[in-house]
């Protein structure tokens, strides 16, 4: 209470016993969605996962209120990864990149501005990205939760360990996704990160 009473933010000062923010904006933006996209703000590897729409992430998790596979695919692409690495700051002992949504997401040049892209039924490029994203997530989920796995085995199956190992099937899934995303941009599929940033 003594610290909150000195806070310039009226909500925090007057309601010192409550969370700093209620998450009302996120709840409103998530209304009607089946799921939302989340990612850790600081991470060695940049990957996104689906979370329930009523999730209340803390400040170390970025939430994106979209539930379509197309956007999930573009966010996982080499195109977004190159942009993220170029625009991110670094944090912590491991000097890990930080995903700042105002810099990494808001300024990213999507194939279509978010909210204006055609549907999967209207454009085969969007469908190809969505299909590749669904495949990537399905493959990851199958690796994380194999049938008949013991509890000990499941504890050892994390996304960080998966991305550290980067098995061939995961690399292939990303290759398929990148080809679809590059097609949406009208680019050849063999661009380097520097060439991506130059476009």
Short mmCIF file of C-alpha atoms in Angstrom, two decimals:
data_model
loop_
_atom_site.label_atom_id
_atom_site.label_comp_id
_atom_site.label_asym_id
_atom_site.label_seq_id
_atom_site.Cartn_x
_atom_site.Cartn_y
_atom_site.Cartn_z
CA UNK A 1 0.00 0.00 0.00
CA UNK A 2 2.65 2.64 0.80
CA UNK A 3 4.24 2.22 -2.63
CA UNK A 4 0.91 2.29 -4.45
CA UNK A 5 -0.23 5.46 -2.61
CA UNK A 6 2.64 7.31 -4.31
CA UNK A 7 1.90 5.93 -7.78
CA UNK A 8 0.94 8.51 -10.44
CA UNK A 9 -1.54 6.06 -11.98
CA UNK A 10 -4.89 6.82 -10.31
CA UNK A 11 -6.18 3.27 -10.65
CA UNK A 12 -3.11 1.83 -8.94
CA UNK A 13 -3.10 4.55 -6.28
CA UNK A 14 -6.78 4.37 -5.34
CA UNK A 15 -7.23 0.61 -5.77
CA UNK A 16 -3.88 -0.34 -4.28
CA UNK A 17 -5.00 -3.91 -3.41
CA UNK A 18 -5.97 -4.84 -7.00
CA UNK A 19 -3.91 -5.90 -9.97
CA UNK A 20 -2.47 -2.94 -11.83
CA UNK A 21 -4.60 -3.69 -14.85
CA UNK A 22 -7.70 -5.85 -15.00
CA UNK A 23 -7.17 -7.14 -18.53
CA UNK A 24 -10.43 -5.56 -19.66
CA UNK A 25 -9.03 -4.53 -23.05
CA UNK A 26 -7.80 -8.07 -23.71
CA UNK A 27 -11.12 -9.58 -22.62
CA UNK A 28 -12.98 -7.25 -24.95
CA UNK A 29 -10.64 -7.93 -27.89
CA UNK A 30 -10.87 -11.71 -27.30
CA UNK A 31 -14.65 -11.81 -27.15
CA UNK A 32 -16.07 -14.28 -29.66
CA UNK A 33 -12.68 -15.83 -30.48
CA UNK A 34 -12.03 -19.58 -30.17
CA UNK A 35 -8.44 -18.98 -29.06
CA UNK A 36 -5.70 -16.33 -29.02
CA UNK A 37 -2.04 -16.35 -30.02
CA UNK A 38 0.57 -15.91 -27.30
CA UNK A 39 4.35 -15.74 -27.18
CA UNK A 40 6.89 -15.15 -24.47
CA UNK A 41 8.27 -11.60 -24.47
CA UNK A 42 11.85 -12.84 -23.88
CA UNK A 43 12.96 -16.15 -25.37
CA UNK A 44 15.91 -17.77 -27.07
CA UNK A 45 13.53 -19.16 -29.70
CA UNK A 46 10.58 -17.25 -31.14
CA UNK A 47 7.51 -19.43 -31.36
CA UNK A 48 3.82 -18.79 -30.88
CA UNK A 49 1.17 -21.02 -29.33
CA UNK A 50 -2.59 -21.10 -29.05
CA UNK A 51 -4.16 -20.22 -25.70
CA UNK A 52 -7.77 -20.11 -24.50
CA UNK A 53 -9.45 -16.76 -25.21
CA UNK A 54 -10.07 -16.16 -21.50
CA UNK A 55 -6.34 -16.37 -20.69
CA UNK A 56 -4.91 -13.52 -18.63
CA UNK A 57 -1.20 -13.39 -19.50
CA UNK A 58 1.23 -11.53 -17.31
CA UNK A 59 3.59 -8.81 -18.52
CA UNK A 60 6.13 -11.36 -19.80
CA UNK A 61 3.67 -12.80 -22.32
CA UNK A 62 2.44 -11.06 -25.48
CA UNK A 63 -1.15 -11.83 -26.50
CA UNK A 64 -2.42 -11.37 -30.05
CA UNK A 65 -6.19 -11.45 -30.35
CA UNK A 66 -6.57 -13.39 -33.55
CA UNK A 67 -7.71 -16.99 -33.90
CA UNK A 68 -6.90 -17.72 -37.55
CA UNK A 69 -4.23 -20.10 -38.81
CA UNK A 70 -3.14 -17.65 -41.52
CA UNK A 71 -1.82 -15.11 -38.99
CA UNK A 72 -0.27 -17.88 -36.89
CA UNK A 73 1.58 -18.98 -40.03
CA UNK A 74 2.90 -15.55 -40.97
CA UNK A 75 4.13 -15.00 -37.41
CA UNK A 76 6.13 -18.26 -37.56
CA UNK A 77 7.64 -17.50 -40.96
CA UNK A 78 11.26 -16.62 -41.63
CA UNK A 79 9.95 -13.26 -42.85
CA UNK A 80 8.58 -12.36 -39.43
CA UNK A 81 11.56 -13.95 -37.69
CA UNK A 82 13.99 -11.79 -39.69
CA UNK A 83 11.94 -8.67 -38.88
CA UNK A 84 11.74 -9.63 -35.20
CA UNK A 85 15.50 -10.18 -34.95
CA UNK A 86 16.14 -6.86 -36.71
CA UNK A 87 13.76 -4.83 -34.51
CA UNK A 88 14.09 -6.60 -31.14
CA UNK A 89 16.09 -5.48 -28.15
CA UNK A 90 18.18 -7.89 -26.08
CA UNK A 91 17.62 -8.93 -22.48
CA UNK A 92 19.10 -11.01 -19.69
CA UNK A 93 22.16 -13.12 -19.14
CA UNK A 94 21.67 -15.02 -22.40
CA UNK A 95 21.20 -11.74 -24.32
CA UNK A 96 17.92 -13.18 -25.58
CA UNK A 97 15.80 -11.19 -28.04
CA UNK A 98 12.76 -9.39 -26.64
CA UNK A 99 9.46 -9.39 -28.53
CA UNK A 100 8.06 -5.89 -28.19
CA UNK A 101 4.65 -5.78 -29.93
CA UNK A 102 4.80 -2.07 -30.78
CA UNK A 103 8.11 -2.58 -32.59
CA UNK A 104 8.07 -6.22 -33.72
CA UNK A 105 4.37 -6.70 -34.53
CA UNK A 106 2.82 -3.29 -35.20
CA UNK A 107 5.51 -2.25 -37.70
CA UNK A 108 5.80 -5.63 -39.46
CA UNK A 109 4.82 -5.43 -43.14
CA UNK A 110 2.35 -8.32 -43.41
CA UNK A 111 1.39 -9.58 -46.89
CA UNK A 112 -1.92 -7.79 -46.27
CA UNK A 113 -2.52 -5.36 -43.40
CA UNK A 114 -4.05 -7.33 -40.50
CA UNK A 115 -7.80 -7.45 -40.79
CA UNK A 116 -7.80 -6.84 -44.56
CA UNK A 117 -6.43 -10.17 -45.78
CA UNK A 118 -8.72 -12.35 -47.88
CA UNK A 119 -10.18 -15.51 -46.36
CA UNK A 120 -8.86 -18.99 -47.07
CA UNK A 121 -11.80 -19.53 -49.42
CA UNK A 122 -11.05 -16.33 -51.34
CA UNK A 123 -7.31 -16.70 -51.87
CA UNK A 124 -5.23 -19.85 -52.30
CA UNK A 125 -2.16 -18.05 -50.91
CA UNK A 126 -3.92 -17.48 -47.59
CA UNK A 127 -5.11 -21.10 -47.56
CA UNK A 128 -1.58 -22.38 -48.22
CA UNK A 129 -0.22 -20.38 -45.27
CA UNK A 130 -3.07 -21.53 -43.01
CA UNK A 131 -2.61 -25.17 -44.06
CA UNK A 132 1.13 -25.01 -43.38
CA UNK A 133 0.52 -23.39 -39.98
CA UNK A 134 -2.03 -26.05 -39.03
CA UNK A 135 0.47 -28.75 -40.01
CA UNK A 136 3.29 -27.13 -38.00
CA UNK A 137 1.15 -26.80 -34.87
CA UNK A 138 -0.22 -30.34 -35.28
CA UNK A 139 3.27 -31.82 -35.63
CA UNK A 140 4.50 -29.88 -32.60
CA UNK A 141 1.50 -30.93 -30.51
CA UNK A 142 2.04 -34.58 -31.49
CA UNK A 143 5.68 -34.37 -30.40
CA UNK A 144 4.78 -32.64 -27.13
CA UNK A 145 2.08 -35.20 -26.25
CA UNK A 146 2.84 -38.57 -27.86
CA UNK A 147 0.37 -41.38 -27.17
CA UNK A 148 1.15 -43.57 -24.15
CA UNK A 149 3.97 -41.27 -22.98
CA UNK A 150 4.90 -41.48 -19.34
CA UNK A 151 4.67 -38.45 -17.08
CA UNK A 152 8.47 -38.35 -16.91
CA UNK A 153 8.72 -38.36 -20.71
CA UNK A 154 6.16 -35.55 -21.00
CA UNK A 155 8.14 -33.39 -18.56
CA UNK A 156 11.12 -33.68 -20.89
CA UNK A 157 9.09 -32.59 -23.94
CA UNK A 158 9.06 -28.81 -24.04
CA UNK A 159 9.01 -26.41 -26.94
CA UNK A 160 12.39 -25.04 -25.89
CA UNK A 161 13.94 -28.51 -26.07
CA UNK A 162 12.24 -29.15 -29.39
CA UNK A 163 13.55 -25.92 -30.90
CA UNK A 164 17.03 -26.51 -29.46
CA UNK A 165 17.12 -29.88 -31.25
CA UNK A 166 15.32 -28.61 -34.40
CA UNK A 167 14.67 -32.06 -35.91
CA UNK A 168 14.37 -32.47 -39.66
CA UNK A 169 10.56 -32.77 -39.58
CA UNK A 170 10.34 -29.39 -37.84
CA UNK A 171 12.72 -27.79 -40.36
CA UNK A 172 10.63 -29.26 -43.20
CA UNK A 173 7.41 -27.87 -41.70
CA UNK A 174 8.99 -24.42 -41.54
CA UNK A 175 10.29 -24.76 -45.10
CA UNK A 176 6.76 -25.50 -46.36
CA UNK A 177 5.39 -22.56 -44.37
CA UNK A 178 8.07 -20.19 -45.68
CA UNK A 179 7.35 -21.16 -49.27
CA UNK A 180 3.68 -20.31 -48.77
CA UNK A 181 4.45 -16.99 -47.07
CA UNK A 182 7.04 -16.00 -49.69
CA UNK A 183 4.46 -16.74 -52.40
CA UNK A 184 2.01 -14.38 -50.67
CA UNK A 185 4.64 -11.62 -50.85
CA UNK A 186 5.41 -12.48 -54.47
CA UNK A 187 9.01 -13.39 -53.61
CA UNK A 188 11.23 -16.32 -54.66
CA UNK A 189 11.59 -18.96 -51.96
CA UNK A 190 15.36 -18.70 -51.57
CA UNK A 191 15.78 -15.21 -50.08
CA UNK A 192 18.27 -14.67 -47.26
CA UNK A 193 17.29 -12.71 -44.16
CA UNK A 194 19.13 -9.66 -45.52
CA UNK A 195 17.21 -9.86 -48.77
CA UNK A 196 13.94 -10.23 -46.85
CA UNK A 197 14.67 -7.05 -44.90
CA UNK A 198 15.64 -5.22 -48.10
CA UNK A 199 12.23 -6.04 -49.62
#
